[in-house]
Amino acid sequence: MDLATVAFAFGLVLFSGLSTSIGGALAVGKREPGPGFMATALGLSAGVMLYVSFMEILPEGIAKLGEASGTEKTATWLGVIAFFVGIAVIAIIDRAVPEEINPHEPATTEEEARRRRLMKTGVFTAFALALHNFPEGFATFLSGLEAPEIAIPIAVAIAIHNIPEGIAVAVPLRAATGSRKKAFWWATISGLAEPVGALIGFAILMPFIGPATMGFSFAAIAGIMVFISLDELLPTAEETGKHHFAIYGLIAGMAIMAVSLMLFM
Protein backbone atom coordinates (compact mmCIF):
# COMPACT_ATOMS: atom_id res chain seq x y z
CA MET A 1 0.00 0.00 0.00
CA ASP A 2 1.68 3.21 -1.15
CA LEU A 3 1.71 6.54 0.67
CA ALA A 4 -0.27 8.30 -2.07
CA THR A 5 -3.20 5.90 -1.64
CA VAL A 6 -3.21 6.39 2.13
CA ALA A 7 -3.05 10.18 1.72
CA PHE A 8 -5.90 10.12 -0.81
CA ALA A 9 -8.11 8.02 1.50
CA PHE A 10 -7.38 10.25 4.48
CA GLY A 11 -8.04 13.37 2.41
CA LEU A 12 -11.52 12.07 1.58
CA VAL A 13 -12.24 11.47 5.25
CA LEU A 14 -10.96 14.93 6.22
CA PHE A 15 -13.12 16.54 3.52
CA SER A 16 -16.30 14.79 4.64
CA GLY A 17 -15.63 15.32 8.35
CA LEU A 18 -14.86 19.02 8.14
CA SER A 19 -18.13 19.73 6.31
CA THR A 20 -19.71 19.97 9.77
CA SER A 21 -17.86 23.30 9.91
CA ILE A 22 -20.03 24.53 7.04
CA GLY A 23 -23.13 23.73 9.08
CA GLY A 24 -21.58 25.40 12.11
CA ALA A 25 -20.82 28.52 10.07
CA LEU A 26 -24.37 28.65 8.73
CA ALA A 27 -25.77 28.30 12.24
CA VAL A 28 -23.68 31.12 13.73
CA GLY A 29 -23.90 33.40 10.69
CA LYS A 30 -27.25 34.91 11.67
CA ARG A 31 -26.88 37.84 14.05
CA GLU A 32 -29.97 37.23 16.13
CA PRO A 33 -31.52 33.84 15.47
CA GLY A 34 -35.19 34.16 16.38
CA PRO A 35 -37.51 31.45 17.68
CA GLY A 36 -38.61 30.52 14.15
CA PHE A 37 -35.02 29.89 13.07
CA MET A 38 -34.28 27.97 16.26
CA ALA A 39 -37.37 25.78 15.90
CA THR A 40 -36.68 25.08 12.23
CA ALA A 41 -32.98 24.33 12.76
CA LEU A 42 -33.58 22.04 15.73
CA GLY A 43 -36.44 20.29 13.92
CA LEU A 44 -34.21 19.88 10.86
CA SER A 45 -31.50 18.38 13.04
CA ALA A 46 -33.97 15.91 14.54
CA GLY A 47 -35.21 14.97 11.07
CA VAL A 48 -31.67 14.30 9.88
CA MET A 49 -30.82 12.19 12.91
CA LEU A 50 -34.07 10.20 12.92
CA TYR A 51 -33.96 9.46 9.20
CA VAL A 52 -30.30 8.48 9.09
CA SER A 53 -30.70 6.34 12.22
CA PHE A 54 -33.63 4.29 10.92
CA MET A 55 -32.80 4.26 7.21
CA GLU A 56 -29.02 3.95 7.19
CA ILE A 57 -27.25 3.32 10.50
CA LEU A 58 -29.53 0.67 12.05
CA PRO A 59 -29.91 -1.31 8.77
CA GLU A 60 -26.15 -1.12 8.26
CA GLY A 61 -25.62 -2.43 11.78
CA ILE A 62 -28.01 -5.34 11.19
CA ALA A 63 -26.30 -6.11 7.87
CA LYS A 64 -22.89 -6.23 9.60
CA LEU A 65 -24.29 -8.46 12.32
CA GLY A 66 -25.71 -10.69 9.59
CA GLU A 67 -22.21 -11.14 8.18
CA ALA A 68 -21.03 -12.23 11.62
CA SER A 69 -23.98 -14.43 12.66
CA GLY A 70 -24.91 -15.88 9.29
CA THR A 71 -28.66 -15.66 9.88
CA GLU A 72 -31.00 -12.72 9.27
CA LYS A 73 -33.16 -13.47 12.31
CA THR A 74 -30.22 -13.53 14.72
CA ALA A 75 -28.78 -10.37 13.18
CA THR A 76 -32.10 -8.55 13.52
CA TRP A 77 -32.47 -9.56 17.17
CA LEU A 78 -28.91 -8.48 17.95
CA GLY A 79 -29.42 -5.20 16.10
CA VAL A 80 -32.60 -4.42 18.01
CA ILE A 81 -30.92 -5.27 21.32
CA ALA A 82 -27.95 -3.04 20.46
CA PHE A 83 -30.34 -0.24 19.45
CA PHE A 84 -32.00 -0.24 22.87
CA VAL A 85 -28.65 -0.65 24.63
CA GLY A 86 -27.64 2.60 22.94
CA ILE A 87 -30.81 4.26 24.21
CA ALA A 88 -30.17 2.94 27.73
CA VAL A 89 -26.58 4.20 27.70
CA ILE A 90 -27.48 7.73 26.64
CA ALA A 91 -30.42 7.80 29.10
CA ILE A 92 -28.04 6.93 31.94
CA ILE A 93 -25.60 9.60 30.76
CA ASP A 94 -28.53 12.02 30.62
CA ARG A 95 -29.18 11.50 34.33
CA ALA A 96 -25.48 11.73 35.18
CA VAL A 97 -24.80 15.05 33.41
CA PRO A 98 -23.29 17.62 35.81
CA GLU A 99 -25.78 19.97 37.47
CA GLU A 100 -24.59 23.07 35.65
CA ILE A 101 -25.79 21.75 32.30
CA ASN A 102 -28.58 19.39 33.37
CA PRO A 103 -32.07 20.87 33.01
CA HIS A 104 -33.49 18.19 35.31
CA GLU A 105 -31.72 19.91 38.19
CA PRO A 106 -33.33 22.98 39.83
CA ALA A 107 -32.56 26.32 38.18
CA THR A 108 -32.89 29.73 39.72
CA THR A 109 -34.63 31.28 36.72
CA GLU A 110 -36.57 30.09 33.69
CA GLU A 111 -33.88 31.55 31.39
CA GLU A 112 -31.17 29.65 33.26
CA ALA A 113 -33.13 26.42 32.89
CA ARG A 114 -33.52 27.07 29.16
CA ARG A 115 -29.79 27.69 28.75
CA ARG A 116 -28.94 24.51 30.63
CA ARG A 117 -31.25 22.49 28.41
CA LEU A 118 -29.79 24.01 25.26
CA MET A 119 -26.25 23.41 26.51
CA LYS A 120 -26.96 19.75 27.20
CA THR A 121 -28.72 19.39 23.86
CA GLY A 122 -25.69 20.75 22.00
CA VAL A 123 -23.16 18.70 23.95
CA PHE A 124 -25.15 15.48 23.62
CA THR A 125 -25.66 16.07 19.91
CA ALA A 126 -21.93 16.64 19.44
CA PHE A 127 -21.24 13.48 21.46
CA ALA A 128 -23.66 11.34 19.45
CA LEU A 129 -22.46 12.66 16.12
CA ALA A 130 -18.83 12.14 17.12
CA LEU A 131 -19.64 8.52 18.01
CA HIS A 132 -21.39 8.13 14.67
CA ASN A 133 -18.63 9.89 12.73
CA PHE A 134 -15.83 7.84 14.33
CA PRO A 135 -16.69 4.49 12.69
CA GLU A 136 -18.02 6.35 9.65
CA GLY A 137 -14.58 7.88 9.16
CA PHE A 138 -12.91 4.50 9.50
CA ALA A 139 -15.33 2.96 6.99
CA THR A 140 -14.76 5.80 4.49
CA PHE A 141 -11.01 5.45 4.93
CA LEU A 142 -11.14 1.72 4.21
CA SER A 143 -13.22 2.40 1.10
CA GLY A 144 -10.64 4.92 -0.07
CA LEU A 145 -7.88 2.37 0.34
CA GLU A 146 -9.72 -0.44 -1.41
CA ALA A 147 -12.01 1.20 -4.00
CA PRO A 148 -11.51 4.93 -4.69
CA GLU A 149 -14.28 4.96 -7.31
CA ILE A 150 -16.73 3.99 -4.57
CA ALA A 151 -15.14 6.07 -1.82
CA ILE A 152 -15.49 9.42 -3.64
CA PRO A 153 -19.31 9.42 -3.90
CA ILE A 154 -19.52 8.04 -0.34
CA ALA A 155 -17.38 10.91 0.94
CA VAL A 156 -19.47 13.49 -0.95
CA ALA A 157 -22.72 12.03 0.37
CA ILE A 158 -21.34 12.07 3.93
CA ALA A 159 -20.19 15.66 3.46
CA ILE A 160 -23.68 16.69 2.34
CA HIS A 161 -25.40 15.22 5.35
CA ASN A 162 -22.67 16.43 7.74
CA ILE A 163 -23.70 20.04 7.03
CA PRO A 164 -27.05 19.82 8.86
CA GLU A 165 -25.28 17.78 11.54
CA GLY A 166 -23.02 20.78 12.12
CA ILE A 167 -26.11 22.96 12.43
CA ALA A 168 -27.53 20.48 14.96
CA VAL A 169 -24.53 21.02 17.23
CA ALA A 170 -24.00 24.76 16.75
CA VAL A 171 -27.55 26.12 17.09
CA PRO A 172 -28.28 25.03 20.68
CA LEU A 173 -24.72 25.75 21.85
CA ARG A 174 -24.78 29.27 20.46
CA ALA A 175 -28.09 29.94 22.19
CA ALA A 176 -26.80 28.46 25.46
CA THR A 177 -23.39 30.14 25.59
CA GLY A 178 -23.94 33.27 23.49
CA SER A 179 -20.64 32.50 21.78
CA ARG A 180 -20.45 32.02 18.02
CA LYS A 181 -16.86 30.86 18.29
CA LYS A 182 -17.63 28.07 20.78
CA ALA A 183 -20.62 26.90 18.76
CA PHE A 184 -18.58 26.81 15.54
CA TRP A 185 -15.69 24.90 17.10
CA TRP A 186 -17.95 22.35 18.78
CA ALA A 187 -19.52 21.68 15.37
CA THR A 188 -16.06 21.32 13.83
CA ILE A 189 -14.85 18.99 16.60
CA SER A 190 -17.82 16.65 16.12
CA GLY A 191 -16.80 16.28 12.47
CA LEU A 192 -13.12 15.79 13.27
CA ALA A 193 -14.10 12.46 14.84
CA GLU A 194 -14.09 11.11 11.27
CA PRO A 195 -10.37 11.61 10.52
CA VAL A 196 -9.55 10.62 14.11
CA GLY A 197 -11.51 7.40 13.58
CA ALA A 198 -9.62 6.80 10.36
CA LEU A 199 -6.22 7.28 12.00
CA ILE A 200 -6.95 5.16 15.06
CA GLY A 201 -8.58 2.47 12.98
CA PHE A 202 -5.64 2.33 10.60
CA ALA A 203 -3.00 2.38 13.33
CA ILE A 204 -4.56 0.19 16.00
CA LEU A 205 -8.00 -1.23 15.45
CA MET A 206 -7.89 -2.59 11.92
CA PRO A 207 -6.75 -6.12 12.92
CA PHE A 208 -9.41 -6.39 15.63
CA ILE A 209 -12.56 -4.81 14.19
CA GLY A 210 -14.92 -7.31 12.61
CA PRO A 211 -18.48 -7.26 11.34
CA ALA A 212 -19.92 -8.08 14.78
CA THR A 213 -18.20 -5.16 16.53
CA MET A 214 -19.06 -2.71 13.80
CA GLY A 215 -22.64 -3.97 13.57
CA PHE A 216 -23.30 -3.66 17.29
CA SER A 217 -21.70 -0.20 17.34
CA PHE A 218 -23.79 1.09 14.44
CA ALA A 219 -27.05 -0.18 15.93
CA ALA A 220 -26.25 1.31 19.36
CA ILE A 221 -25.34 4.65 17.78
CA ALA A 222 -28.71 4.66 16.00
CA GLY A 223 -30.39 4.27 19.39
CA ILE A 224 -28.37 7.12 20.86
CA MET A 225 -29.29 9.46 18.01
CA VAL A 226 -33.00 8.58 18.21
CA PHE A 227 -33.05 9.25 21.95
CA ILE A 228 -31.38 12.63 21.52
CA SER A 229 -33.81 13.61 18.77
CA LEU A 230 -36.89 12.72 20.83
CA ASP A 231 -35.67 13.76 24.27
CA GLU A 232 -33.66 16.86 23.41
CA LEU A 233 -33.97 18.31 19.92
CA LEU A 234 -37.74 18.15 19.38
CA PRO A 235 -38.75 19.24 22.91
CA THR A 236 -36.33 22.17 22.71
CA ALA A 237 -37.73 23.13 19.30
CA GLU A 238 -41.27 23.03 20.73
CA GLU A 239 -40.24 25.28 23.64
CA THR A 240 -39.73 28.12 21.16
CA GLY A 241 -43.50 28.22 20.66
CA LYS A 242 -43.10 27.66 16.91
CA HIS A 243 -44.65 24.22 16.54
CA HIS A 244 -45.15 24.30 12.77
CA PHE A 245 -41.63 25.61 12.16
CA ALA A 246 -40.30 22.63 14.14
CA ILE A 247 -42.40 20.16 12.12
CA TYR A 248 -41.46 21.75 8.78
CA GLY A 249 -37.81 21.60 9.84
CA LEU A 250 -38.23 17.96 10.83
CA ILE A 251 -39.65 17.04 7.43
CA ALA A 252 -37.02 19.11 5.61
CA GLY A 253 -34.27 17.35 7.57
CA MET A 254 -35.62 13.97 6.55
CA ALA A 255 -35.86 15.06 2.93
CA ILE A 256 -32.29 16.43 2.90
CA MET A 257 -31.00 13.21 4.42
CA ALA A 258 -32.99 11.08 1.97
CA VAL A 259 -31.68 12.97 -1.07
CA SER A 260 -28.09 12.90 0.19
CA LEU A 261 -28.28 9.12 0.61
CA MET A 262 -29.95 8.48 -2.75
CA LEU A 263 -27.64 10.69 -4.81
CA PHE A 264 -24.90 8.09 -4.83
CA MET A 265 -26.79 4.81 -4.55
XYZ file of C-alpha atoms in Angstrom:
265
model
C 0.000 0.000 0.000
C 1.676 3.210 -1.155
C 1.705 6.541 0.666
C -0.275 8.300 -2.075
C -3.199 5.896 -1.640
C -3.215 6.394 2.128
C -3.052 10.180 1.724
C -5.904 10.116 -0.805
C -8.112 8.017 1.495
C -7.376 10.248 4.480
C -8.038 13.371 2.406
C -11.516 12.069 1.577
C -12.241 11.472 5.253
C -10.959 14.934 6.222
C -13.115 16.538 3.519
C -16.299 14.785 4.640
C -15.629 15.320 8.345
C -14.856 19.017 8.138
C -18.126 19.727 6.312
C -19.708 19.972 9.769
C -17.864 23.302 9.914
C -20.034 24.530 7.045
C -23.127 23.726 9.080
C -21.584 25.404 12.109
C -20.817 28.523 10.075
C -24.370 28.655 8.735
C -25.773 28.303 12.243
C -23.681 31.116 13.727
C -23.898 33.401 10.689
C -27.245 34.915 11.665
C -26.879 37.842 14.050
C -29.970 37.231 16.126
C -31.525 33.838 15.469
C -35.186 34.165 16.377
C -37.510 31.450 17.684
C -38.608 30.522 14.154
C -35.021 29.886 13.070
C -34.276 27.965 16.264
C -37.367 25.777 15.901
C -36.677 25.082 12.230
C -32.981 24.325 12.757
C -33.582 22.039 15.729
C -36.440 20.287 13.917
C -34.214 19.882 10.861
C -31.504 18.377 13.045
C -33.970 15.914 14.545
C -35.214 14.965 11.071
C -31.674 14.303 9.876
C -30.821 12.194 12.910
C -34.067 10.195 12.919
C -33.964 9.456 9.198
C -30.297 8.484 9.089
C -30.704 6.340 12.215
C -33.631 4.289 10.922
C -32.803 4.260 7.209
C -29.018 3.950 7.192
C -27.252 3.325 10.501
C -29.534 0.672 12.046
C -29.913 -1.312 8.773
C -26.146 -1.118 8.257
C -25.625 -2.433 11.780
C -28.011 -5.344 11.191
C -26.298 -6.112 7.869
C -22.893 -6.231 9.595
C -24.293 -8.456 12.323
C -25.710 -10.687 9.593
C -22.212 -11.136 8.182
C -21.032 -12.235 11.617
C -23.977 -14.428 12.659
C -24.910 -15.879 9.289
C -28.662 -15.658 9.878
C -31.002 -12.723 9.271
C -33.164 -13.472 12.314
C -30.221 -13.526 14.723
C -28.784 -10.373 13.180
C -32.104 -8.550 13.520
C -32.468 -9.562 17.170
C -28.912 -8.483 17.950
C -29.416 -5.200 16.096
C -32.602 -4.418 18.007
C -30.918 -5.272 21.319
C -27.948 -3.038 20.458
C -30.335 -0.242 19.455
C -31.995 -0.244 22.873
C -28.653 -0.651 24.628
C -27.641 2.598 22.944
C -30.809 4.263 24.215
C -30.166 2.939 27.731
C -26.576 4.205 27.700
C -27.484 7.734 26.637
C -30.424 7.795 29.095
C -28.039 6.930 31.942
C -25.602 9.596 30.764
C -28.528 12.023 30.616
C -29.180 11.501 34.326
C -25.485 11.735 35.178
C -24.803 15.047 33.407
C -23.295 17.622 35.813
C -25.784 19.973 37.470
C -24.589 23.075 35.653
C -25.788 21.748 32.300
C -28.576 19.389 33.368
C -32.071 20.868 33.014
C -33.488 18.187 35.311
C -31.716 19.911 38.189
C -33.327 22.975 39.827
C -32.559 26.322 38.179
C -32.889 29.729 39.722
C -34.634 31.277 36.718
C -36.572 30.093 33.692
C -33.881 31.548 31.391
C -31.171 29.648 33.258
C -33.133 26.416 32.888
C -33.518 27.067 29.162
C -29.786 27.689 28.748
C -28.940 24.510 30.625
C -31.249 22.493 28.406
C -29.785 24.014 25.263
C -26.252 23.409 26.510
C -26.965 19.753 27.196
C -28.717 19.386 23.858
C -25.694 20.748 21.997
C -23.156 18.704 23.951
C -25.151 15.483 23.619
C -25.664 16.075 19.914
C -21.927 16.636 19.441
C -21.244 13.477 21.459
C -23.662 11.337 19.452
C -22.457 12.660 16.120
C -18.829 12.140 17.122
C -19.635 8.520 18.014
C -21.387 8.127 14.670
C -18.628 9.885 12.734
C -15.834 7.842 14.327
C -16.688 4.487 12.690
C -18.024 6.348 9.651
C -14.578 7.881 9.162
C -12.914 4.496 9.501
C -15.328 2.964 6.988
C -14.756 5.795 4.491
C -11.007 5.446 4.933
C -11.143 1.719 4.212
C -13.224 2.400 1.104
C -10.638 4.923 -0.072
C -7.875 2.370 0.345
C -9.718 -0.444 -1.406
C -12.006 1.200 -3.998
C -11.507 4.929 -4.694
C -14.275 4.965 -7.311
C -16.731 3.987 -4.575
C -15.137 6.072 -1.820
C -15.486 9.421 -3.639
C -19.307 9.416 -3.900
C -19.521 8.041 -0.345
C -17.380 10.911 0.942
C -19.475 13.493 -0.954
C -22.717 12.025 0.371
C -21.341 12.069 3.934
C -20.185 15.664 3.463
C -23.679 16.694 2.338
C -25.400 15.217 5.353
C -22.672 16.431 7.741
C -23.697 20.039 7.029
C -27.049 19.815 8.864
C -25.276 17.777 11.539
C -23.015 20.784 12.119
C -26.110 22.965 12.433
C -27.533 20.479 14.965
C -24.531 21.025 17.227
C -23.999 24.757 16.752
C -27.546 26.119 17.089
C -28.282 25.034 20.681
C -24.719 25.747 21.849
C -24.784 29.273 20.461
C -28.087 29.936 22.191
C -26.797 28.458 25.460
C -23.388 30.139 25.586
C -23.942 33.266 23.491
C -20.635 32.505 21.781
C -20.451 32.023 18.024
C -16.858 30.856 18.289
C -17.629 28.072 20.784
C -20.623 26.905 18.758
C -18.580 26.811 15.542
C -15.690 24.901 17.101
C -17.951 22.350 18.777
C -19.525 21.676 15.369
C -16.060 21.319 13.835
C -14.846 18.994 16.597
C -17.820 16.654 16.125
C -16.803 16.281 12.465
C -13.117 15.789 13.271
C -14.102 12.463 14.836
C -14.093 11.106 11.274
C -10.375 11.608 10.523
C -9.550 10.619 14.110
C -11.506 7.400 13.577
C -9.619 6.797 10.365
C -6.223 7.278 11.997
C -6.948 5.160 15.061
C -8.580 2.467 12.976
C -5.645 2.326 10.596
C -2.996 2.380 13.332
C -4.556 0.185 16.001
C -8.002 -1.231 15.446
C -7.888 -2.594 11.924
C -6.754 -6.116 12.916
C -9.411 -6.388 15.631
C -12.562 -4.810 14.188
C -14.918 -7.307 12.614
C -18.483 -7.258 11.344
C -19.923 -8.083 14.785
C -18.198 -5.163 16.528
C -19.065 -2.708 13.796
C -22.639 -3.970 13.568
C -23.299 -3.664 17.294
C -21.705 -0.203 17.336
C -23.787 1.095 14.437
C -27.053 -0.176 15.930
C -26.245 1.306 19.359
C -25.343 4.654 17.778
C -28.709 4.659 15.998
C -30.394 4.272 19.386
C -28.369 7.122 20.862
C -29.293 9.460 18.014
C -33.003 8.584 18.208
C -33.049 9.249 21.955
C -31.385 12.634 21.521
C -33.812 13.605 18.768
C -36.887 12.719 20.827
C -35.667 13.757 24.271
C -33.655 16.863 23.415
C -33.971 18.308 19.921
C -37.736 18.153 19.380
C -38.753 19.245 22.915
C -36.327 22.169 22.706
C -37.734 23.128 19.304
C -41.266 23.026 20.727
C -40.241 25.277 23.636
C -39.727 28.120 21.160
C -43.499 28.219 20.656
C -43.102 27.658 16.913
C -44.645 24.217 16.538
C -45.147 24.299 12.770
C -41.626 25.606 12.163
C -40.304 22.626 14.136
C -42.396 20.159 12.117
C -41.465 21.750 8.781
C -37.814 21.604 9.838
C -38.228 17.956 10.828
C -39.646 17.040 7.428
C -37.015 19.105 5.613
C -34.266 17.354 7.567
C -35.617 13.967 6.554
C -35.856 15.063 2.925
C -32.294 16.428 2.898
C -30.997 13.214 4.415
C -32.993 11.079 1.970
C -31.684 12.967 -1.071
C -28.086 12.899 0.186
C -28.280 9.115 0.614
C -29.948 8.476 -2.748
C -27.640 10.690 -4.809
C -24.903 8.089 -4.828
C -26.792 4.806 -4.551
